[in-house]
PDB file of C-alpha atoms in Angstrom:
ATOM      1  CA  MET A   1       0.000   0.000   0.000  1.00 50.00           C
ATOM      2  CA  LYS A   2       2.846   2.377   0.758  1.00 59.00           C
ATOM      3  CA  ARG A   3       4.283   1.844  -2.684  1.00 62.00           C
ATOM      4  CA  LYS A   4       1.101   3.126  -4.454  1.00 60.00           C
ATOM      5  CA  THR A   5       1.037   6.257  -2.251  1.00 58.00           C
ATOM      6  CA  ALA A   6       4.669   7.005  -3.066  1.00 54.00           C
ATOM      7  CA  GLN A   7       3.962   6.643  -6.777  1.00 57.00           C
ATOM      8  CA  ARG A   8       0.990   8.981  -6.474  1.00 63.00           C
ATOM      9  CA  ASN A   9       3.048  11.605  -4.616  1.00 65.00           C
ATOM     10  CA  GLY A  10       5.775  11.429  -7.240  1.00 75.00           C
ATOM     11  CA  SER A  11       3.337  11.806 -10.115  1.00 81.00           C
ATOM     12  CA  ALA A  12       1.653  14.795  -8.439  1.00 82.00           C
ATOM     13  CA  ILE A  13       4.995  16.573  -8.149  1.00 86.00           C
ATOM     14  CA  LEU A  14       5.766  15.744 -11.777  1.00 88.00           C
ATOM     15  CA  TRP A  15       2.411  17.176 -12.893  1.00 89.00           C
ATOM     16  CA  ALA A  16       2.969  20.315 -10.810  1.00 91.00           C
ATOM     17  CA  VAL A  17       6.390  20.839 -12.411  1.00 93.00           C
ATOM     18  CA  LEU A  18       4.972  20.331 -15.916  1.00 94.00           C
ATOM     19  CA  VAL A  19       2.112  22.763 -15.272  1.00 95.00           C
ATOM     20  CA  MET A  20       4.574  25.375 -13.929  1.00 96.00           C
ATOM     21  CA  LEU A  21       6.785  24.852 -16.985  1.00 96.00           C
ATOM     22  CA  MET A  22       3.828  25.380 -19.339  1.00 97.00           C
ATOM     23  CA  ILE A  23       2.768  28.523 -17.460  1.00 97.00           C
ATOM     24  CA  SER A  24       6.350  29.835 -17.685  1.00 97.00           C
ATOM     25  CA  LEU A  25       6.505  29.209 -21.452  1.00 96.00           C
ATOM     26  CA  ILE A  26       3.160  30.925 -22.041  1.00 97.00           C
ATOM     27  CA  SER A  27       4.226  33.891 -19.886  1.00 97.00           C
ATOM     28  CA  ALA A  28       7.518  34.213 -21.760  1.00 97.00           C
ATOM     29  CA  GLY A  29       5.640  34.209 -25.089  1.00 96.00           C
ATOM     30  CA  ILE A  30       3.265  36.911 -23.891  1.00 97.00           C
ATOM     31  CA  ILE A  31       6.181  39.041 -22.670  1.00 97.00           C
ATOM     32  CA  LEU A  32       7.982  38.621 -26.010  1.00 96.00           C
ATOM     33  CA  VAL A  33       4.914  39.643 -28.028  1.00 96.00           C
ATOM     34  CA  ASP A  34       4.316  42.584 -25.689  1.00 96.00           C
ATOM     35  CA  ARG A  35       7.923  43.734 -26.143  1.00 96.00           C
ATOM     36  CA  MET A  36       7.583  43.568 -29.944  1.00 96.00           C
ATOM     37  CA  TYR A  37       4.399  45.670 -29.827  1.00 96.00           C
ATOM     38  CA  PHE A  38       6.125  48.179 -27.532  1.00 96.00           C
ATOM     39  CA  MET A  39       9.103  48.553 -29.883  1.00 94.00           C
ATOM     40  CA  ARG A  40       6.813  48.887 -32.900  1.00 95.00           C
ATOM     41  CA  GLU A  41       4.777  51.570 -31.131  1.00 95.00           C
ATOM     42  CA  GLN A  42       7.944  53.427 -30.143  1.00 91.00           C
ATOM     43  CA  GLU A  43       9.168  53.430 -33.772  1.00 90.00           C
ATOM     44  CA  GLU A  44       5.795  54.746 -34.926  1.00 92.00           C
ATOM     45  CA  ASN A  45       5.950  57.516 -32.308  1.00 91.00           C
ATOM     46  CA  ASN A  46       9.456  58.414 -33.535  1.00 88.00           C
ATOM     47  CA  ARG A  47       8.237  58.566 -37.148  1.00 90.00           C
ATOM     48  CA  LEU A  48       5.310  60.784 -36.196  1.00 92.00           C
ATOM     49  CA  GLN A  49       7.519  63.099 -34.113  1.00 90.00           C
ATOM     50  CA  ALA A  50      10.030  63.268 -36.976  1.00 90.00           C
ATOM     51  CA  LYS A  51       7.235  64.179 -39.395  1.00 91.00           C
ATOM     52  CA  PHE A  52       6.221  67.049 -37.102  1.00 90.00           C
ATOM     53  CA  TYR A  53       9.860  68.181 -36.855  1.00 90.00           C
ATOM     54  CA  ALA A  54      10.177  68.146 -40.645  1.00 90.00           C
ATOM     55  CA  GLU A  55       6.948  70.118 -41.075  1.00 90.00           C
ATOM     56  CA  SER A  56       8.110  72.619 -38.451  1.00 89.00           C
ATOM     57  CA  ALA A  57      11.437  73.077 -40.233  1.00 90.00           C
ATOM     58  CA  ILE A  58       9.645  73.684 -43.525  1.00 90.00           C
ATOM     59  CA  GLU A  59       7.321  76.184 -41.858  1.00 90.00           C
ATOM     60  CA  LEU A  60      10.311  78.043 -40.369  1.00 89.00           C
ATOM     61  CA  VAL A  61      12.008  78.307 -43.760  1.00 88.00           C
ATOM     62  CA  GLN A  62       8.735  79.063 -45.516  1.00 88.00           C
ATOM     63  CA  SER A  63       7.873  81.905 -43.118  1.00 86.00           C
ATOM     64  CA  ASP A  64      11.301  83.432 -43.742  1.00 85.00           C
ATOM     65  CA  ILE A  65      10.912  83.099 -47.519  1.00 83.00           C
ATOM     66  CA  CYS A  66       7.394  84.567 -47.479  1.00 80.00           C
ATOM     67  CA  LYS A  67       8.828  87.764 -45.964  1.00 78.00           C
ATOM     68  CA  GLU A  68      10.957  88.114 -49.127  1.00 67.00           C
ATOM     69  CA  GLY A  69      10.283  91.435 -50.789  1.00 64.00           C
ATOM     70  CA  THR A  70       8.499  93.026 -47.819  1.00 66.00           C
ATOM     71  CA  ALA A  71       9.613  96.438 -46.620  1.00 59.00           C
ATOM     72  CA  LEU A  72      12.118  96.536 -43.783  1.00 56.00           C
ATOM     73  CA  THR A  73      10.841  97.977 -40.523  1.00 55.00           C
ATOM     74  CA  ASP A  74      14.243  98.704 -38.966  1.00 52.00           C
ATOM     75  CA  GLY A  75      14.517 102.154 -40.583  1.00 50.00           C
ATOM     76  CA  THR A  76      16.835 101.120 -43.414  1.00 58.00           C
ATOM     77  CA  ASP A  77      15.941 101.531 -47.041  1.00 58.00           C
ATOM     78  CA  GLY A  78      15.215  98.475 -49.119  1.00 62.00           C
ATOM     79  CA  THR A  79      13.340  95.251 -48.743  1.00 68.00           C
ATOM     80  CA  TYR A  80      13.809  92.096 -46.720  1.00 70.00           C
ATOM     81  CA  THR A  81      15.940  89.454 -48.426  1.00 73.00           C
ATOM     82  CA  SER A  82      15.733  85.877 -47.247  1.00 76.00           C
ATOM     83  CA  MET A  83      18.944  83.885 -47.023  1.00 79.00           C
ATOM     84  CA  TYR A  84      17.069  80.842 -48.331  1.00 81.00           C
ATOM     85  CA  VAL A  85      16.148  82.323 -51.728  1.00 77.00           C
ATOM     86  CA  SER A  86      18.847  82.372 -54.394  1.00 73.00           C
ATOM     87  CA  ALA A  87      19.018  84.472 -57.522  1.00 68.00           C
ATOM     88  CA  GLY A  88      19.407  81.463 -59.802  1.00 70.00           C
ATOM     89  CA  ASN A  89      18.601  77.813 -60.293  1.00 73.00           C
ATOM     90  CA  THR A  90      20.309  76.426 -57.221  1.00 77.00           C
ATOM     91  CA  ALA A  91      19.712  73.916 -54.483  1.00 82.00           C
ATOM     92  CA  GLU A  92      21.122  74.593 -51.036  1.00 84.00           C
ATOM     93  CA  THR A  93      20.932  72.495 -47.890  1.00 87.00           C
ATOM     94  CA  PHE A  94      20.537  73.933 -44.404  1.00 87.00           C
ATOM     95  CA  THR A  95      20.572  72.203 -41.023  1.00 87.00           C
ATOM     96  CA  ILE A  96      17.738  73.120 -38.654  1.00 85.00           C
ATOM     97  CA  SER A  97      18.298  72.401 -34.947  1.00 82.00           C
ATOM     98  CA  PHE A  98      15.585  71.601 -32.460  1.00 79.00           C
ATOM     99  CA  PRO A  99      16.412  71.974 -28.761  1.00 78.00           C
ATOM    100  CA  ASP A 100      14.579  68.852 -27.584  1.00 75.00           C
ATOM    101  CA  ALA A 101      15.972  66.474 -30.213  1.00 73.00           C
ATOM    102  CA  ALA A 102      19.613  65.924 -29.307  1.00 72.00           C
ATOM    103  CA  ASN A 103      20.474  62.948 -31.499  1.00 81.00           C
ATOM    104  CA  TRP A 104      18.126  63.908 -34.353  1.00 86.00           C
ATOM    105  CA  THR A 105      19.226  65.931 -37.375  1.00 87.00           C
ATOM    106  CA  CYS A 106      16.908  67.890 -39.641  1.00 89.00           C
ATOM    107  CA  THR A 107      18.210  69.084 -42.996  1.00 89.00           C
ATOM    108  CA  VAL A 108      16.167  71.289 -45.306  1.00 91.00           C
ATOM    109  CA  THR A 109      17.014  71.457 -49.000  1.00 89.00           C
ATOM    110  CA  VAL A 110      15.801  74.580 -50.765  1.00 88.00           C
ATOM    111  CA  ASN A 111      15.583  74.125 -54.522  1.00 87.00           C
ATOM    112  CA  HIS A 112      14.785  77.407 -56.278  1.00 82.00           C
ATOM    113  CA  SER A 113      13.979  77.002 -59.962  1.00 80.00           C
ATOM    114  CA  VAL A 114      13.847  80.303 -61.797  1.00 72.00           C
ATOM    115  CA  VAL A 115      11.607  80.346 -64.861  1.00 67.00           C
ATOM    116  CA  ASN A 116      13.236  83.292 -66.665  1.00 63.00           C
ATOM    117  CA  ASP A 117      16.958  82.901 -66.017  1.00 58.00           C
ATOM    118  CA  SER A 118      17.842  85.531 -68.627  1.00 59.00           C
ATOM    119  CA  GLU A 119      16.322  88.311 -66.485  1.00 59.00           C
ATOM    120  CA  SER A 120      19.015  90.833 -65.533  1.00 65.00           C
ATOM    121  CA  ASP A 121      17.266  92.249 -62.452  1.00 63.00           C
ATOM    122  CA  VAL A 122      18.307  90.129 -59.442  1.00 63.00           C
ATOM    123  CA  ASN A 123      15.198  91.043 -57.419  1.00 65.00           C
ATOM    124  CA  LYS A 124      12.921  89.911 -60.253  1.00 69.00           C
ATOM    125  CA  LYS A 125      14.856  86.643 -60.481  1.00 68.00           C
ATOM    126  CA  ARG A 126      14.507  86.094 -56.743  1.00 71.00           C
ATOM    127  CA  LEU A 127      10.734  86.577 -56.971  1.00 71.00           C
ATOM    128  CA  SER A 128      10.167  84.217 -59.879  1.00 75.00           C
ATOM    129  CA  GLY A 129       9.790  80.526 -60.446  1.00 78.00           C
ATOM    130  CA  GLU A 130       9.059  77.923 -57.817  1.00 83.00           C
ATOM    131  CA  ILE A 131      10.744  76.790 -54.629  1.00 85.00           C
ATOM    132  CA  TYR A 132      10.673  73.183 -53.511  1.00 88.00           C
ATOM    133  CA  LEU A 133      11.492  72.556 -49.847  1.00 90.00           C
ATOM    134  CA  THR A 134      12.507  69.082 -48.712  1.00 91.00           C
ATOM    135  CA  ALA A 135      13.023  68.398 -45.018  1.00 92.00           C
ATOM    136  CA  LYS A 136      14.642  65.130 -43.978  1.00 92.00           C
ATOM    137  CA  VAL A 137      14.872  64.022 -40.336  1.00 92.00           C
ATOM    138  CA  THR A 138      17.422  61.381 -39.340  1.00 90.00           C
ATOM    139  CA  ARG A 139      18.601  60.064 -36.000  1.00 87.00           C
ATOM    140  CA  ASN A 140      21.857  58.558 -34.856  1.00 83.00           C
ATOM    141  CA  THR A 141      21.676  54.837 -34.181  1.00 82.00           C
ATOM    142  CA  SER A 142      23.561  52.942 -31.508  1.00 83.00           C
ATOM    143  CA  GLY A 143      25.749  51.352 -34.219  1.00 84.00           C
ATOM    144  CA  GLY A 144      27.106  54.740 -35.290  1.00 81.00           C
ATOM    145  CA  GLY A 145      24.961  55.074 -38.414  1.00 85.00           C
ATOM    146  CA  GLU A 146      21.979  57.210 -39.297  1.00 85.00           C
ATOM    147  CA  LYS A 147      18.375  56.124 -39.742  1.00 87.00           C
ATOM    148  CA  GLU A 148      15.969  58.210 -41.814  1.00 87.00           C
ATOM    149  CA  LEU A 149      12.729  58.767 -39.930  1.00 89.00           C
ATOM    150  CA  SER A 150      10.741  61.133 -42.114  1.00 89.00           C
ATOM    151  CA  GLU A 151      10.867  63.208 -45.271  1.00 91.00           C
ATOM    152  CA  VAL A 152       8.420  66.011 -46.032  1.00 92.00           C
ATOM    153  CA  CYS A 153       8.268  68.246 -49.111  1.00 92.00           C
ATOM    154  CA  ALA A 154       6.527  71.544 -49.784  1.00 92.00           C
ATOM    155  CA  LYS A 155       6.114  73.809 -52.768  1.00 89.00           C
ATOM    156  CA  LEU A 156       6.167  77.614 -52.840  1.00 87.00           C
ATOM    157  CA  ALA A 157       5.135  79.784 -55.760  1.00 85.00           C
ATOM    158  CA  VAL A 158       4.930  83.521 -56.401  1.00 81.00           C
ATOM    159  CA  LYS A 159       1.483  85.110 -56.433  1.00 80.00           C
ATOM    160  CA  ASN A 160       1.194  88.901 -56.582  1.00 76.00           C
ATOM    161  CA  ASN A 161       4.969  89.271 -56.036  1.00 73.00           C
ATOM    162  CA  ILE A 162       4.766  87.339 -52.743  1.00 78.00           C
ATOM    163  CA  TRP A 163       5.912  83.784 -52.068  1.00 80.00           C
ATOM    164  CA  GLN A 164       2.998  81.599 -50.977  1.00 82.00           C
ATOM    165  CA  LEU A 165       2.855  78.002 -49.753  1.00 84.00           C
ATOM    166  CA  ILE A 166       1.103  75.728 -52.244  1.00 86.00           C
ATOM    167  CA  GLY A 167       1.095  72.594 -50.097  1.00 84.00           C
ATOM    168  CA  PHE A 168       2.890  69.774 -48.289  1.00 82.00           C
ATOM    169  CA  TYR A 169       3.863  66.421 -49.765  1.00 78.00           C
ATOM    170  CA  HIS A 170       4.787  63.535 -47.485  1.00 69.00           C
ATOM    171  CA  LEU A 171       7.246  60.987 -48.830  1.00 64.00           C
TER     172      LEU A 171
END
């Protein structure tokens, strides 16, 4: 009789260990899936934040360009000239810094295409054609490389001798 009781006690312990092992495996699987969802959500938040940074950089450059040609209010003669607008068909790249994004870099490429390049008046050249703004946000990775997070484009055109934003394009 004692032998059957000992076998029952041994099998109960074995079942308890197997049940605990199965619970541990299921818990580990749930934790792994949860971690993947967390990382995916964090990447999506980074992409969305980068998109907002890129749009903000374009709006900063665009607001400076839209002042082009307006009268100066500091008492000097002349009109305001934006550093972003060239007098010819050029593309220049500028780095825009954001104080709360230490390891992120935002570069804005300003591509000014002048329609009438034969115009001799520099001010008329500067207020002609179209301007395409492209903002690209990248971040430094732990491996020493860069990862592109977002790229946003915008188009400016001249209407009534004033630069105006036509719209945003998300790439």
